[in-house]
Amino acid sequence: MKLKGIHHLSAITANAKENLDFYTKVMGLRLVKKTVNQDDTSVYHLFYGDERGNPGTELTFFEIPMAAPNQPGASSISATSLRVQDNEALLYWKKRFEEHGVEHEEVAERGGRNTIAFKDFEGQRLILVSDENNKGVPGGSPWDKSPVPQRHGVTGLGPIKLTVRDAAPTTKVLTDVMGFREKGKYSSDQDGQSDIIVFETGEGGSGAEIHLEERPDLAFERQGRGGVHHVAFRVEDLEQLEKWIQHISDVGLPNSGFVERYYFRSLYFREPNGILFEIATDGPGFDGDEDIDHLGESLALPPYLEPKREQIEARLKPLDYKPE
């Protein structure tokens, strides 16, 4: 029972159209699935990723049109990293951000890697991280039809940063329950004094890390647009997931039990500081109900929602996506 790394991360947007434009046209990700939030089918759930939306490359967004701006704070997923091939790619992205008016910082070292912190149009906190000297879980393959050259494209999700008031209980769940290993520490961006603890799982590397920041001075986050809903971790298949469901129940953590998401199967639970974790299977994947050459171009619904397609489509604003 070992987690393989980061599976996906799901965030919140108030505007699916602007979100689609930013992540496909500016960031060069592929929209691999245009579907709905299965827990609220009146709103979109957009999945971006590499050429196939491989596990470990998926950045997803729930559209909540009336969501207030996210109020950053503790008990939160406070930064999402996106991997690129090397340091040269960071220089490409710095220039691209300047050309597109994207708010960004200078290249800086975080945890031994070169990075650029930036924000999307809603203030979503993101970090590009160079894999130049990275070893561990391999990245994905950027889409060859992206507006971003393949060699500079985003190859997947990198380290996910958590901010909590008290690191001890989260550390205990990560290490004793989930099998993460403590890898090291580095100084926080905030004051240069607080340590951020690095944990890794599976083969390690930037695609399998959690970075834990302790900030007892912060109020709790008020989640909204530009915030992150949850982070998911990879397991190989349904057999592994069933073992994790039993394990999480045995240690006394309240959880969702088995959840069918069609494109993968899941388990949800909250760690002691209230951050929502998911454990998700690597498959079946996103090309089972759409041709691989036309992913994301039509509204996709899992079979158990298909009988309600007419009602679902009537409640959604049209969202056209045709790769150029």
C-alpha positions as a LaTeX table, in Angstrom:
\begin{tabular}{lrrr}
\hline
Residue & $x$ (\AA) & $y$ (\AA) & $z$ (\AA) \\
\hline
Met1 & 0.00 & 0.00 & 0.00 \\
Lys2 & 2.02 & 2.92 & $-1.29$ \\
Leu3 & 0.78 & 6.17 & $-2.77$ \\
Lys4 & 2.45 & 6.83 & $-6.12$ \\
Gly5 & 2.38 & 10.63 & $-6.01$ \\
Ile6 & 0.01 & 13.49 & $-6.76$ \\
His7 & $-3.00$ & 12.45 & $-8.89$ \\
His8 & $-4.84$ & 15.74 & $-9.43$ \\
Leu9 & $-5.74$ & 18.98 & $-7.75$ \\
Ser10 & $-9.18$ & 20.60 & $-7.87$ \\
Ala11 & $-9.64$ & 24.35 & $-7.50$ \\
Ile12 & $-12.48$ & 26.88 & $-7.72$ \\
Thr13 & $-13.29$ & 29.38 & $-10.47$ \\
Ala14 & $-16.21$ & 31.75 & $-10.82$ \\
Asn15 & $-15.89$ & 32.00 & $-14.61$ \\
Ala16 & $-15.49$ & 28.84 & $-16.70$ \\
Lys17 & $-15.00$ & 30.78 & $-19.96$ \\
Glu18 & $-12.14$ & 32.93 & $-18.67$ \\
Asn19 & $-10.69$ & 29.91 & $-16.89$ \\
Leu20 & $-10.73$ & 27.93 & $-20.13$ \\
Asp21 & $-9.04$ & 30.76 & $-22.01$ \\
Phe22 & $-6.30$ & 31.20 & $-19.41$ \\
Tyr23 & $-5.36$ & 27.56 & $-18.93$ \\
Thr24 & $-5.51$ & 26.56 & $-22.61$ \\
Lys25 & $-4.35$ & 29.74 & $-24.39$ \\
Val26 & $-1.89$ & 31.15 & $-21.86$ \\
Met27 & $-0.74$ & 28.07 & $-19.93$ \\
Gly28 & $-1.00$ & 25.76 & $-22.96$ \\
Leu29 & $-2.70$ & 22.90 & $-21.11$ \\
Arg30 & $-5.08$ & 20.59 & $-22.92$ \\
Leu31 & $-8.74$ & 20.54 & $-21.90$ \\
Val32 & $-9.11$ & 16.77 & $-21.57$ \\
Lys33 & $-12.64$ & 16.70 & $-20.17$ \\
Lys34 & $-15.54$ & 19.14 & $-20.12$ \\
Thr35 & $-18.05$ & 17.69 & $-17.72$ \\
Val36 & $-20.08$ & 18.72 & $-14.66$ \\
Asn37 & $-19.53$ & 18.64 & $-10.94$ \\
Gln38 & $-21.06$ & 15.27 & $-10.10$ \\
Asp39 & $-22.19$ & 16.61 & $-6.71$ \\
Asp40 & $-23.84$ & 19.67 & $-8.31$ \\
Thr41 & $-24.61$ & 19.08 & $-11.98$ \\
Ser42 & $-25.64$ & 22.72 & $-12.56$ \\
Val43 & $-21.98$ & 23.77 & $-12.85$ \\
Tyr44 & $-19.01$ & 22.76 & $-14.97$ \\
His45 & $-16.05$ & 20.66 & $-13.89$ \\
Leu46 & $-13.12$ & 21.27 & $-16.23$ \\
Phe47 & $-10.08$ & 18.96 & $-16.39$ \\
Tyr48 & $-6.78$ & 20.16 & $-17.86$ \\
Gly49 & $-3.68$ & 18.05 & $-18.33$ \\
Asp50 & $-1.04$ & 16.75 & $-20.70$ \\
Glu51 & $-1.77$ & 15.11 & $-24.06$ \\
Arg52 & $-4.03$ & 12.44 & $-22.49$ \\
Gly53 & $-4.73$ & 13.87 & $-19.05$ \\
Asn54 & $-2.43$ & 11.29 & $-17.49$ \\
Pro55 & $-2.54$ & 10.86 & $-13.69$ \\
Gly56 & $-0.25$ & 13.40 & $-12.09$ \\
Thr57 & $-0.93$ & 16.04 & $-14.76$ \\
Glu58 & $-4.55$ & 16.91 & $-14.00$ \\
Leu59 & $-5.47$ & 20.40 & $-12.80$ \\
Thr60 & $-9.25$ & 20.67 & $-12.45$ \\
Phe61 & $-11.71$ & 23.45 & $-11.70$ \\
Phe62 & $-15.22$ & 23.53 & $-10.29$ \\
Glu63 & $-17.15$ & 26.53 & $-11.57$ \\
Ile64 & $-19.05$ & 28.31 & $-8.78$ \\
Pro65 & $-20.34$ & 31.45 & $-10.52$ \\
Met66 & $-21.26$ & 33.42 & $-7.39$ \\
Ala67 & $-18.17$ & 32.46 & $-5.37$ \\
Ala68 & $-16.61$ & 35.30 & $-3.39$ \\
Pro69 & $-12.84$ & 35.84 & $-3.67$ \\
Asn70 & $-10.74$ & 33.33 & $-1.74$ \\
Gln71 & $-9.48$ & 34.67 & 1.59 \\
Pro72 & $-6.06$ & 33.03 & 2.14 \\
Gly73 & $-5.20$ & 31.59 & 5.53 \\
Ala74 & $-4.48$ & 28.44 & 7.49 \\
Ser75 & $-6.02$ & 24.99 & 6.94 \\
Ser76 & $-5.54$ & 25.44 & 3.22 \\
Ile77 & $-3.84$ & 24.24 & 0.09 \\
Ser78 & $-1.92$ & 27.45 & $-0.34$ \\
Ala79 & 0.08 & 26.91 & $-3.55$ \\
Thr80 & $-0.03$ & 24.55 & $-6.52$ \\
Ser81 & 3.13 & 23.75 & $-8.46$ \\
Leu82 & 3.27 & 22.94 & $-12.16$ \\
Arg83 & 6.33 & 21.15 & $-13.52$ \\
Val84 & 8.39 & 22.22 & $-16.52$ \\
Gln85 & 11.34 & 20.45 & $-18.10$ \\
Asp86 & 14.25 & 22.67 & $-17.10$ \\
Asn87 & 15.56 & 26.09 & $-16.08$ \\
Glu88 & 15.47 & 27.31 & $-19.67$ \\
Ala89 & 11.71 & 26.75 & $-19.68$ \\
Leu90 & 11.37 & 29.12 & $-16.72$ \\
Leu91 & 12.99 & 31.89 & $-18.77$ \\
Tyr92 & 10.51 & 31.19 & $-21.57$ \\
Trp93 & 7.63 & 31.43 & $-19.09$ \\
Lys94 & 8.89 & 34.63 & $-17.51$ \\
Lys95 & 8.81 & 36.28 & $-20.94$ \\
Arg96 & 5.41 & 34.73 & $-21.73$ \\
Phe97 & 3.92 & 36.01 & $-18.48$ \\
Glu98 & 5.17 & 39.50 & $-19.28$ \\
Glu99 & 3.65 & 39.33 & $-22.77$ \\
His100 & 0.27 & 38.18 & $-21.43$ \\
Gly101 & 0.16 & 40.47 & $-18.40$ \\
Val102 & 0.24 & 37.62 & $-15.89$ \\
Glu103 & 1.16 & 38.63 & $-12.34$ \\
His104 & 4.42 & 36.86 & $-11.47$ \\
Glu105 & 7.55 & 36.98 & $-9.36$ \\
Glu106 & 11.18 & 36.56 & $-10.37$ \\
Val107 & 12.91 & 33.19 & $-10.63$ \\
Ala108 & 13.68 & 32.00 & $-7.09$ \\
Glu109 & 14.87 & 28.82 & $-5.41$ \\
Arg110 & 12.35 & 26.85 & $-3.38$ \\
Gly111 & 13.29 & 23.54 & $-1.83$ \\
Gly112 & 16.39 & 23.23 & $-4.00$ \\
Arg113 & 14.64 & 23.86 & $-7.31$ \\
Asn114 & 14.31 & 26.94 & $-9.49$ \\
Thr115 & 10.76 & 28.26 & $-9.57$ \\
Ile116 & 8.53 & 31.16 & $-10.62$ \\
Ala117 & 5.48 & 32.03 & $-8.49$ \\
Phe118 & 2.52 & 33.51 & $-10.38$ \\
Lys119 & $-1.24$ & 34.00 & $-10.17$ \\
Asp120 & $-4.07$ & 33.44 & $-12.59$ \\
Phe121 & $-6.81$ & 36.03 & $-13.28$ \\
Glu122 & $-8.64$ & 35.13 & $-10.03$ \\
Gly123 & $-5.57$ & 35.10 & $-7.80$ \\
Gln124 & $-5.04$ & 31.33 & $-7.86$ \\
Arg125 & $-1.58$ & 30.83 & $-6.33$ \\
Leu126 & 0.62 & 28.82 & $-8.68$ \\
Ile127 & 4.33 & 28.02 & $-8.94$ \\
Leu128 & 6.24 & 26.80 & $-11.98$ \\
Val129 & 8.98 & 24.42 & $-10.86$ \\
Ser130 & 11.98 & 23.32 & $-12.94$ \\
Asp131 & 12.66 & 19.58 & $-13.18$ \\
Glu132 & 16.22 & 20.15 & $-14.41$ \\
Asn133 & 17.79 & 18.22 & $-11.52$ \\
Asn134 & 14.70 & 16.30 & $-10.49$ \\
Lys135 & 14.60 & 12.55 & $-9.97$ \\
Gly136 & 11.55 & 10.46 & $-9.16$ \\
Val137 & 8.03 & 10.21 & $-10.58$ \\
Pro138 & 8.23 & 11.06 & $-14.31$ \\
Gly139 & 6.22 & 13.93 & $-15.74$ \\
Gly140 & 3.73 & 13.72 & $-18.56$ \\
Ser141 & 3.97 & 14.71 & $-22.22$ \\
Pro142 & 2.78 & 18.20 & $-23.21$ \\
Trp143 & 0.25 & 18.25 & $-26.04$ \\
Asp144 & 1.77 & 18.82 & $-29.47$ \\
Lys145 & $-1.14$ & 21.10 & $-30.49$ \\
Ser146 & $-0.59$ & 23.46 & $-27.56$ \\
Pro147 & 0.23 & 27.13 & $-28.22$ \\
Val148 & 3.25 & 26.58 & $-25.95$ \\
Pro149 & 6.23 & 24.73 & $-27.52$ \\
Gln150 & 6.38 & 21.14 & $-26.26$ \\
Arg151 & 9.86 & 21.47 & $-24.79$ \\
His152 & 8.67 & 24.34 & $-22.57$ \\
Gly153 & 5.21 & 22.95 & $-21.81$ \\
Val154 & 3.81 & 22.02 & $-18.42$ \\
Thr155 & 4.52 & 18.34 & $-17.76$ \\
Gly156 & 2.33 & 17.88 & $-14.70$ \\
Leu157 & 1.68 & 18.77 & $-11.10$ \\
Gly158 & 4.60 & 19.51 & $-8.83$ \\
Pro159 & 4.80 & 19.93 & $-5.05$ \\
Ile160 & 1.57 & 20.92 & $-3.32$ \\
Lys161 & 1.92 & 23.37 & $-0.43$ \\
Leu162 & $-0.28$ & 23.08 & 2.66 \\
Thr163 & $-0.50$ & 25.84 & 5.28 \\
Val164 & $-1.69$ & 24.92 & 8.78 \\
Arg165 & $-1.59$ & 26.44 & 12.25 \\
Asp166 & $-0.14$ & 23.29 & 13.83 \\
Ala167 & 2.01 & 21.03 & 11.67 \\
Ala168 & 2.20 & 18.10 & 14.11 \\
Pro169 & $-1.19$ & 16.42 & 13.48 \\
Thr170 & $-0.91$ & 16.82 & 9.70 \\
Thr171 & 2.63 & 15.41 & 9.83 \\
Lys172 & 1.38 & 12.41 & 11.79 \\
Val173 & $-1.29$ & 11.61 & 9.18 \\
Leu174 & 1.12 & 12.11 & 6.26 \\
Thr175 & 3.80 & 9.85 & 7.76 \\
Asp176 & 2.05 & 7.35 & 10.04 \\
Val177 & $-1.16$ & 6.90 & 8.06 \\
Met178 & $-0.31$ & 7.75 & 4.44 \\
Gly179 & 3.31 & 6.55 & 4.32 \\
Phe180 & 5.01 & 9.81 & 3.33 \\
Arg181 & 8.69 & 10.26 & 4.23 \\
Glu182 & 10.15 & 13.49 & 5.59 \\
Lys183 & 12.75 & 14.64 & 3.05 \\
Gly184 & 14.01 & 17.97 & 4.37 \\
Lys185 & 13.17 & 21.60 & 5.08 \\
Tyr186 & 13.56 & 25.05 & 3.53 \\
Ser187 & 12.72 & 28.61 & 4.56 \\
Ser188 & 9.25 & 30.04 & 4.05 \\
Asp189 & 8.65 & 32.83 & 1.53 \\
Gln190 & 6.79 & 34.76 & 4.22 \\
Asp191 & 9.51 & 35.60 & 6.70 \\
Gly192 & 12.57 & 33.58 & 5.69 \\
Gln193 & 12.59 & 32.04 & 9.17 \\
Ser194 & 9.71 & 29.58 & 9.34 \\
Asp195 & 10.58 & 26.15 & 7.97 \\
Ile196 & 8.56 & 24.42 & 5.28 \\
Ile197 & 8.77 & 20.65 & 5.75 \\
Val198 & 9.06 & 18.53 & 2.60 \\
Phe199 & 7.42 & 15.10 & 2.51 \\
Glu200 & 7.60 & 12.62 & $-0.39$ \\
Thr201 & 5.94 & 9.37 & $-1.35$ \\
Gly202 & 6.42 & 6.64 & $-3.96$ \\
Glu203 & 9.42 & 7.23 & $-6.21$ \\
Gly204 & 9.72 & 10.75 & $-4.82$ \\
Gly205 & 10.63 & 13.84 & $-6.79$ \\
Ser206 & 8.58 & 16.92 & $-7.54$ \\
Gly207 & 5.53 & 14.92 & $-8.66$ \\
Ala208 & 5.26 & 13.19 & $-5.30$ \\
Glu209 & 5.84 & 15.93 & $-2.72$ \\
Ile210 & 3.81 & 17.76 & $-0.10$ \\
His211 & 5.31 & 20.95 & 1.35 \\
Leu212 & 3.93 & 21.72 & 4.81 \\
Glu213 & 4.06 & 25.26 & 6.22 \\
Glu214 & 3.20 & 25.99 & 9.86 \\
Arg215 & 1.65 & 29.45 & 10.39 \\
Pro216 & 0.02 & 29.77 & 13.85 \\
Asp217 & $-0.40$ & 33.51 & 13.24 \\
Leu218 & $-2.94$ & 33.12 & 10.41 \\
Ala219 & $-6.72$ & 33.14 & 10.50 \\
Phe220 & $-8.43$ & 30.23 & 8.78 \\
Glu221 & $-8.88$ & 30.40 & 5.01 \\
Arg222 & $-12.30$ & 31.33 & 3.64 \\
Gln223 & $-12.53$ & 29.28 & 0.46 \\
Gly224 & $-13.74$ & 30.96 & $-2.71$ \\
Arg225 & $-12.77$ & 31.69 & $-6.31$ \\
Gly226 & $-9.01$ & 31.46 & $-6.64$ \\
Gly227 & $-8.86$ & 28.88 & $-3.85$ \\
Val228 & $-8.21$ & 25.14 & $-3.88$ \\
His229 & $-10.85$ & 22.57 & $-2.98$ \\
His230 & $-8.77$ & 19.39 & $-2.54$ \\
Val231 & $-5.68$ & 17.46 & $-3.56$ \\
Ala232 & $-5.75$ & 13.83 & $-4.72$ \\
Phe233 & $-3.07$ & 11.15 & $-4.43$ \\
Arg234 & $-2.46$ & 8.27 & $-6.84$ \\
Val235 & $-3.03$ & 4.55 & $-6.34$ \\
Glu236 & $-2.64$ & 1.96 & $-9.07$ \\
Asp237 & $-6.10$ & 0.41 & $-9.25$ \\
Leu238 & $-9.38$ & $-0.47$ & $-7.55$ \\
Glu239 & $-7.80$ & $-3.26$ & $-5.51$ \\
Gln240 & $-5.37$ & $-0.77$ & $-3.98$ \\
Leu241 & $-8.13$ & 1.76 & $-3.38$ \\
Glu242 & $-10.21$ & $-0.78$ & $-1.49$ \\
Lys243 & $-7.23$ & $-1.45$ & 0.81 \\
Trp244 & $-6.89$ & 2.27 & 1.45 \\
Ile245 & $-10.60$ & 2.60 & 2.23 \\
Gln246 & $-10.24$ & $-0.11$ & 4.88 \\
His247 & $-6.99$ & 1.40 & 6.20 \\
Ile248 & $-8.38$ & 4.93 & 6.56 \\
Ser249 & $-11.45$ & 3.54 & 8.33 \\
Asp250 & $-9.30$ & 1.38 & 10.62 \\
Val251 & $-7.29$ & 4.38 & 11.85 \\
Gly252 & $-10.51$ & 6.19 & 12.71 \\
Leu253 & $-10.54$ & 8.97 & 10.10 \\
Pro254 & $-14.08$ & 9.79 & 8.94 \\
Asn255 & $-14.27$ & 9.26 & 5.20 \\
Ser256 & $-16.54$ & 9.03 & 2.19 \\
Gly257 & $-16.00$ & 5.35 & 1.48 \\
Phe258 & $-15.92$ & 4.33 & $-2.18$ \\
Val259 & $-16.97$ & 7.04 & $-4.66$ \\
Glu260 & $-17.46$ & 6.34 & $-8.36$ \\
Arg261 & $-16.16$ & 9.18 & $-10.54$ \\
Tyr262 & $-16.14$ & 7.13 & $-13.77$ \\
Tyr263 & $-12.82$ & 8.53 & $-15.01$ \\
Phe264 & $-11.27$ & 7.26 & $-11.76$ \\
Arg265 & $-12.49$ & 5.82 & $-8.44$ \\
Ser266 & $-12.04$ & 7.72 & $-5.20$ \\
Leu267 & $-11.95$ & 8.00 & $-1.43$ \\
Tyr268 & $-12.22$ & 11.34 & 0.41 \\
Phe269 & $-11.24$ & 12.28 & 3.94 \\
Arg270 & $-10.00$ & 15.31 & 5.88 \\
Glu271 & $-6.69$ & 15.42 & 7.70 \\
Pro272 & $-6.75$ & 16.86 & 11.26 \\
Asn273 & $-6.35$ & 20.51 & 10.16 \\
Gly274 & $-9.39$ & 20.18 & 7.92 \\
Ile275 & $-7.77$ & 19.98 & 4.47 \\
Leu276 & $-9.63$ & 17.67 & 2.10 \\
Phe277 & $-7.60$ & 14.76 & 0.71 \\
Glu278 & $-8.65$ & 12.31 & $-1.99$ \\
Ile279 & $-7.12$ & 8.99 & $-2.98$ \\
Ala280 & $-7.82$ & 8.18 & $-6.64$ \\
Thr281 & $-7.08$ & 5.33 & $-9.01$ \\
Asp282 & $-4.89$ & 5.86 & $-12.08$ \\
Gly283 & $-7.63$ & 4.63 & $-14.41$ \\
Pro284 & $-9.85$ & 4.20 & $-16.31$ \\
Gly285 & $-8.80$ & 7.61 & $-17.72$ \\
Phe286 & $-10.34$ & 10.24 & $-19.99$ \\
Asp287 & $-10.34$ & 8.57 & $-23.41$ \\
Gly288 & $-12.92$ & 5.88 & $-22.69$ \\
Asp289 & $-15.91$ & 8.01 & $-23.72$ \\
Glu290 & $-14.29$ & 10.37 & $-26.26$ \\
Asp291 & $-11.92$ & 10.02 & $-29.18$ \\
Ile292 & $-8.39$ & 10.90 & $-28.05$ \\
Asp293 & $-8.16$ & 13.52 & $-30.84$ \\
His294 & $-11.27$ & 15.34 & $-29.65$ \\
Leu295 & $-11.05$ & 15.33 & $-25.86$ \\
Gly296 & $-12.90$ & 18.17 & $-24.18$ \\
Glu297 & $-14.75$ & 19.38 & $-27.26$ \\
Ser298 & $-18.21$ & 18.19 & $-26.15$ \\
Leu299 & $-19.96$ & 17.93 & $-22.81$ \\
Ala300 & $-19.07$ & 14.50 & $-21.44$ \\
Leu301 & $-21.30$ & 12.83 & $-18.87$ \\
Pro302 & $-20.72$ & 9.52 & $-17.09$ \\
Pro303 & $-23.34$ & 6.85 & $-17.86$ \\
Tyr304 & $-25.21$ & 7.42 & $-14.59$ \\
Leu305 & $-25.81$ & 11.08 & $-15.55$ \\
Glu306 & $-26.49$ & 10.52 & $-19.25$ \\
Pro307 & $-30.30$ & 10.07 & $-18.79$ \\
Lys308 & $-30.37$ & 13.63 & $-17.37$ \\
Arg309 & $-28.36$ & 15.20 & $-20.21$ \\
Glu310 & $-31.19$ & 17.40 & $-21.51$ \\
Gln311 & $-31.89$ & 18.90 & $-18.07$ \\
Ile312 & $-28.18$ & 19.30 & $-17.31$ \\
Glu313 & $-27.38$ & 21.05 & $-20.59$ \\
Ala314 & $-30.35$ & 23.40 & $-20.15$ \\
Arg315 & $-28.83$ & 24.75 & $-16.92$ \\
Leu316 & $-25.32$ & 25.32 & $-18.29$ \\
Lys317 & $-24.03$ & 28.31 & $-20.22$ \\
Pro318 & $-22.55$ & 27.16 & $-23.55$ \\
Leu319 & $-18.79$ & 26.71 & $-23.35$ \\
Asp320 & $-17.18$ & 26.15 & $-26.72$ \\
Tyr321 & $-13.72$ & 24.61 & $-27.03$ \\
Lys322 & $-12.11$ & 23.95 & $-30.38$ \\
Pro323 & $-8.31$ & 23.78 & $-30.34$ \\
Glu324 & $-6.76$ & 26.13 & $-32.88$ \\
\hline
\end{tabular}
